[in-house]
CSV table of C-alpha atoms in Angstrom, one decimal:
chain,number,residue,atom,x,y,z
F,75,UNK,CA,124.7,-7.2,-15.8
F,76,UNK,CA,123.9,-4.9,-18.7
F,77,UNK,CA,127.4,-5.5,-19.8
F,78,UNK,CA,127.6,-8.9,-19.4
F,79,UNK,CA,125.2,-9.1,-21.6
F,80,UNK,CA,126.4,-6.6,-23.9
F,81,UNK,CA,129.3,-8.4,-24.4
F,82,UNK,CA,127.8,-12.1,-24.5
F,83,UNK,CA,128.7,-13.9,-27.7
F,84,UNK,CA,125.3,-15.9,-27.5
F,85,UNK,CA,122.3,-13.8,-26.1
F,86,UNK,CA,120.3,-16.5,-26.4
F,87,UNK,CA,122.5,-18.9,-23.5
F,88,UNK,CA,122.7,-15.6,-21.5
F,89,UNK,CA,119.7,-15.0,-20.5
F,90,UNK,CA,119.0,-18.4,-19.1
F,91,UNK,CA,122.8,-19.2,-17.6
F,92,UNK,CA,122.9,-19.2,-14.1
F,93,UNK,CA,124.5,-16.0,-13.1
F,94,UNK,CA,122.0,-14.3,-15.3
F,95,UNK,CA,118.5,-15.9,-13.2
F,96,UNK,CA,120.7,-15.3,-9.9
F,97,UNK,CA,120.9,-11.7,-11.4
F,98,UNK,CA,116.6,-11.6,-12.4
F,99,UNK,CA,116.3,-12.5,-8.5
F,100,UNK,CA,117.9,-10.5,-7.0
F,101,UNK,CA,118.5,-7.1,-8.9
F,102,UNK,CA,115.2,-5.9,-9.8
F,103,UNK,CA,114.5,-6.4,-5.9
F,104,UNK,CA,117.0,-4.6,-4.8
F,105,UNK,CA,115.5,-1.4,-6.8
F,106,UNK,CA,112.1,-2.2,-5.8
F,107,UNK,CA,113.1,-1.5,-2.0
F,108,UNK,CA,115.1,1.1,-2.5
F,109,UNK,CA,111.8,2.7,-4.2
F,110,UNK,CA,110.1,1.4,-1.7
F,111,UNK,CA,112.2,2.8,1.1
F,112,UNK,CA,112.1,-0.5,3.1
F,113,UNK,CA,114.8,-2.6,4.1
F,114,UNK,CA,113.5,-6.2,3.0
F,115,UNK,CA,116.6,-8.6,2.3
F,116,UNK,CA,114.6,-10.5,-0.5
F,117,UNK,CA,116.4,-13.2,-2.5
F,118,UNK,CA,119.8,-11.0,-2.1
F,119,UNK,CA,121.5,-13.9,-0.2
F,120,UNK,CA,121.6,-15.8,-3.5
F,121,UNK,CA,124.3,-13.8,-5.2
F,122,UNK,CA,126.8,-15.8,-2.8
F,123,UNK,CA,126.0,-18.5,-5.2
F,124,UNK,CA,128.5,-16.4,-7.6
F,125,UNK,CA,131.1,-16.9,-5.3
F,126,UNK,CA,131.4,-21.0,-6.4
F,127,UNK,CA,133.1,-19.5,-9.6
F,128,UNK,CA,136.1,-17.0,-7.8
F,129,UNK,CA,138.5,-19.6,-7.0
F,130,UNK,CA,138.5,-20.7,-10.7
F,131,UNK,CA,138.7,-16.3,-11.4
F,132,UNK,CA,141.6,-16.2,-9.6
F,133,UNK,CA,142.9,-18.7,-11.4
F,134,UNK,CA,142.3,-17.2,-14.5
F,135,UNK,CA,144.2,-14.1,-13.7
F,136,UNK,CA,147.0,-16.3,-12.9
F,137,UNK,CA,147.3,-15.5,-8.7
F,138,UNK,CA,147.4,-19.1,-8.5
F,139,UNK,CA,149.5,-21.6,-10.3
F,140,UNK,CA,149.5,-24.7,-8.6
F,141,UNK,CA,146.7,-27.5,-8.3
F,142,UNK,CA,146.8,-27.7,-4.7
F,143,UNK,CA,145.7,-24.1,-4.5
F,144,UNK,CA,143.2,-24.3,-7.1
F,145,UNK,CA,141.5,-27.1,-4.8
F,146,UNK,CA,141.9,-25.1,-2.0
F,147,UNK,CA,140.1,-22.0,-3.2
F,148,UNK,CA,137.7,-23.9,-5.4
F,149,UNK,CA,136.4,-25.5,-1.9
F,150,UNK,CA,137.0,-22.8,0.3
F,151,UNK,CA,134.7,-20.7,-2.1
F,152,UNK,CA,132.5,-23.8,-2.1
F,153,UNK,CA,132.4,-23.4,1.4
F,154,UNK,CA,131.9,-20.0,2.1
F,155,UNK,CA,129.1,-19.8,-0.9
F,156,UNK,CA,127.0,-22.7,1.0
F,157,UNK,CA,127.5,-20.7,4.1
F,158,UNK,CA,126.3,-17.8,3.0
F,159,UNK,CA,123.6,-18.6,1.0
F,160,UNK,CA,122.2,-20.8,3.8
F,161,UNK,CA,122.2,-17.8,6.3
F,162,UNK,CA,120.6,-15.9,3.6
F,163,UNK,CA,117.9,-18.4,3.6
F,164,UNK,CA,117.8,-19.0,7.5
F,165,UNK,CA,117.6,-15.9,7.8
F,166,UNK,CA,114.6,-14.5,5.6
F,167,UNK,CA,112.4,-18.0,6.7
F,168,UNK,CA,112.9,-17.1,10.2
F,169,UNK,CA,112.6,-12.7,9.5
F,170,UNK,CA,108.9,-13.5,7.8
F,171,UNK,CA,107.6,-16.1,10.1
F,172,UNK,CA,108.8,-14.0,13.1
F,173,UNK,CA,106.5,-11.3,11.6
F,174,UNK,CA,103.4,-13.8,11.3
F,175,UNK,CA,103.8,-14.4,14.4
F,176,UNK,CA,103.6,-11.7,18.0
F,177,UNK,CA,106.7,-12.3,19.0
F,178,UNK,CA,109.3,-9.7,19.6
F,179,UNK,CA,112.9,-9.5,19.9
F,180,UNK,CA,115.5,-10.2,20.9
F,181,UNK,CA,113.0,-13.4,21.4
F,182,UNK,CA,112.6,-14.1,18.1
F,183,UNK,CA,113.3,-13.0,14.8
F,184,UNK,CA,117.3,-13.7,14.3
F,185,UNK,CA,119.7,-11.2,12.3
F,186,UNK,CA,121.9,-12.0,9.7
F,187,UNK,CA,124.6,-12.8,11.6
F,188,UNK,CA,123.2,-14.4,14.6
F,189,UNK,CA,122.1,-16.7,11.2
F,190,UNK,CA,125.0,-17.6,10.1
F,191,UNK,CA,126.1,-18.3,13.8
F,192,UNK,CA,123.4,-20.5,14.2
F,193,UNK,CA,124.4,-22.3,11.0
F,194,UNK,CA,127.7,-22.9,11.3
F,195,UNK,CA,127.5,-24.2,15.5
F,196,UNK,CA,124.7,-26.0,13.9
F,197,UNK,CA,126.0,-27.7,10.7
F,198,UNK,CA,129.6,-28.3,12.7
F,199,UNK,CA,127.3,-30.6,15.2
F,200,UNK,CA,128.8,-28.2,18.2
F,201,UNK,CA,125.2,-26.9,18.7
F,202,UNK,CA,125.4,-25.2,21.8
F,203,UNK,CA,121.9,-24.3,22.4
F,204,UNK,CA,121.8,-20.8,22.7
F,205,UNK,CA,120.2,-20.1,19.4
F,206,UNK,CA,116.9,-22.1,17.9
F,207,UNK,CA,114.8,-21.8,15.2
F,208,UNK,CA,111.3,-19.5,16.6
F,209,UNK,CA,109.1,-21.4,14.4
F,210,UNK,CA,108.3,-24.0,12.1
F,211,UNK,CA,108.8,-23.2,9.0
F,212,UNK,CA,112.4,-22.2,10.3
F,213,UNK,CA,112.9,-26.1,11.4
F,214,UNK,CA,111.9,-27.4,7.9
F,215,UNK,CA,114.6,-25.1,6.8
F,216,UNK,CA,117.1,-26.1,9.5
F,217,UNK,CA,115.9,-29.7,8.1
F,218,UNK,CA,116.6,-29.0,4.4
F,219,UNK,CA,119.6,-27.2,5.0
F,220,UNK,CA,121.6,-30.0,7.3
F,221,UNK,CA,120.6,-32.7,4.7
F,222,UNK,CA,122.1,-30.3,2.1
F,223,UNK,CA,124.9,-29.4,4.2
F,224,UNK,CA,125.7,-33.1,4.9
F,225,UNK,CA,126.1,-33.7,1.0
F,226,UNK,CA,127.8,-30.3,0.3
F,227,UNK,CA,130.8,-31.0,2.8
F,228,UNK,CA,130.7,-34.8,2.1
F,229,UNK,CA,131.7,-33.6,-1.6
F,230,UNK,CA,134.7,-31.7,-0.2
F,231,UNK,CA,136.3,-34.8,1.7
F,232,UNK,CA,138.1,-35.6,-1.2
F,233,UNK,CA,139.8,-32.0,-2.1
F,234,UNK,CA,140.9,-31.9,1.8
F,235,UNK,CA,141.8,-35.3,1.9
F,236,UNK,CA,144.4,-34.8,-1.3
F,237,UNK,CA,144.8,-31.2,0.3
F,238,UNK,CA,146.5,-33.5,3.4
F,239,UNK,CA,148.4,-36.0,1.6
F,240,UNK,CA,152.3,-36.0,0.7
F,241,UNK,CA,152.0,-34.4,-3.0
F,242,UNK,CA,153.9,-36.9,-5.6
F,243,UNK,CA,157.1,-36.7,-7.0
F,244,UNK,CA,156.6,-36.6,-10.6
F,245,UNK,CA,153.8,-34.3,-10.1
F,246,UNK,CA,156.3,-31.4,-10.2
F,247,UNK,CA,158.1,-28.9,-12.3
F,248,UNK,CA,160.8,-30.6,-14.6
F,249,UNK,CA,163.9,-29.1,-13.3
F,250,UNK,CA,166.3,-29.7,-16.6
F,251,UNK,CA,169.4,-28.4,-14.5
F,252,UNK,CA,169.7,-31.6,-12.3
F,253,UNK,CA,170.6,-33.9,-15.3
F,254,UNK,CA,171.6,-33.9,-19.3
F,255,UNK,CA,169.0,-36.3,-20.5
F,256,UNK,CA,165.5,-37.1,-20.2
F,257,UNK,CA,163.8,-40.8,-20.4
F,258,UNK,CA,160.5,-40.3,-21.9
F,259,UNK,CA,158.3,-43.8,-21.4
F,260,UNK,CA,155.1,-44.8,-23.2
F,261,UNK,CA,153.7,-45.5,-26.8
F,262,UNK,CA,154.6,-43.0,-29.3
F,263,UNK,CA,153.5,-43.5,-32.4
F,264,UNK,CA,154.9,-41.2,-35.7
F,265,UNK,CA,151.5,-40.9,-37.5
């Protein structure tokens, strides 16, 4: 962070870019526990939200070249970043009203994992039962997080859709070795 910064041609636009408030929340946190000596996940599940940006990273350092690709790992980040940050969520909404409650595990009170389990049979519409939310605050955020979910992979019909489909011929690479000439069509003007 503190060479991000250092290197940020407008300070100003730094501080309040997104990475930068995903970095306030959960950085300082992360200190204060280890101080602390407790274990408390805080807001730390929101620095998957820096993971929406990798597929276009990876593009940068040119380990993909093709469009196709870049779809793909644009939406597979997409994916995984929704996922993630979800669980996160689940998961600390279910942690603190396990805790205001007297319940004990393995009754209630899911981890991390068991989270994202929950989540994904959940937001696939498998839902085998096995796993619930313990209280209510934890079904407002099952609530909020399928309506979200719905829109999130709503908006990625159309990258696997065009993922699916026949790509088009003149989409490609010209290939100058298959013929002497080339027919350039349009308006081409010399001013």
């Amino acid at each position: 962070f503190i060479v991000m910064c250092i290197v940020a041609k407008d300070k100003l636009s730094f501080w309040v870019e997104l990475n930068s408030l995903i970095d306030f929340c959960t950085i300082p946190p992360a200190f204060l526990t280890i101080y602390l000596g407790t274990t408390w996940l805080g807001l730390r599940f929101i620095r998957a939200v820096r993971l929406n940006w990798f597929g276009d990273d990876v593009a940068a350092v040119k380990l993909i070249s093709s469009h196709k690709m870049l779809n793909l790992s644009r939406t597979l980040c997409q994916f995984v970043s929704f996922w993630l940050t979800a669980g996160g969520l689940y998961f600390l909404v279910d942690n603190m009203s396990a805790q205001n409650t007297s319940c004990v595990k393995p009754t209630c009170g899911l981890s991390f994992w068991e989270s994202l389990y929950f989540l994904f049979i959940t937001l696939s519409t498998i839902g085998y039962g096995d796993l619930h939310p313990s209280s209510q605050e934890s079904q407002i955020i099952v609530i909020f997080i399928i309506i979200v979910g719905l829109a999130v992979f709503a908006s990625f019909m159309p990258a696997l859709v065009e993922l699916s489909q026949k790509p088009a011929s003149y989409l490609g690479e010209y290939d100058d070795s298959k013929s002497s000439h080339v027919i350039v069509c349009g308006y081409i003007t010399t001013s």
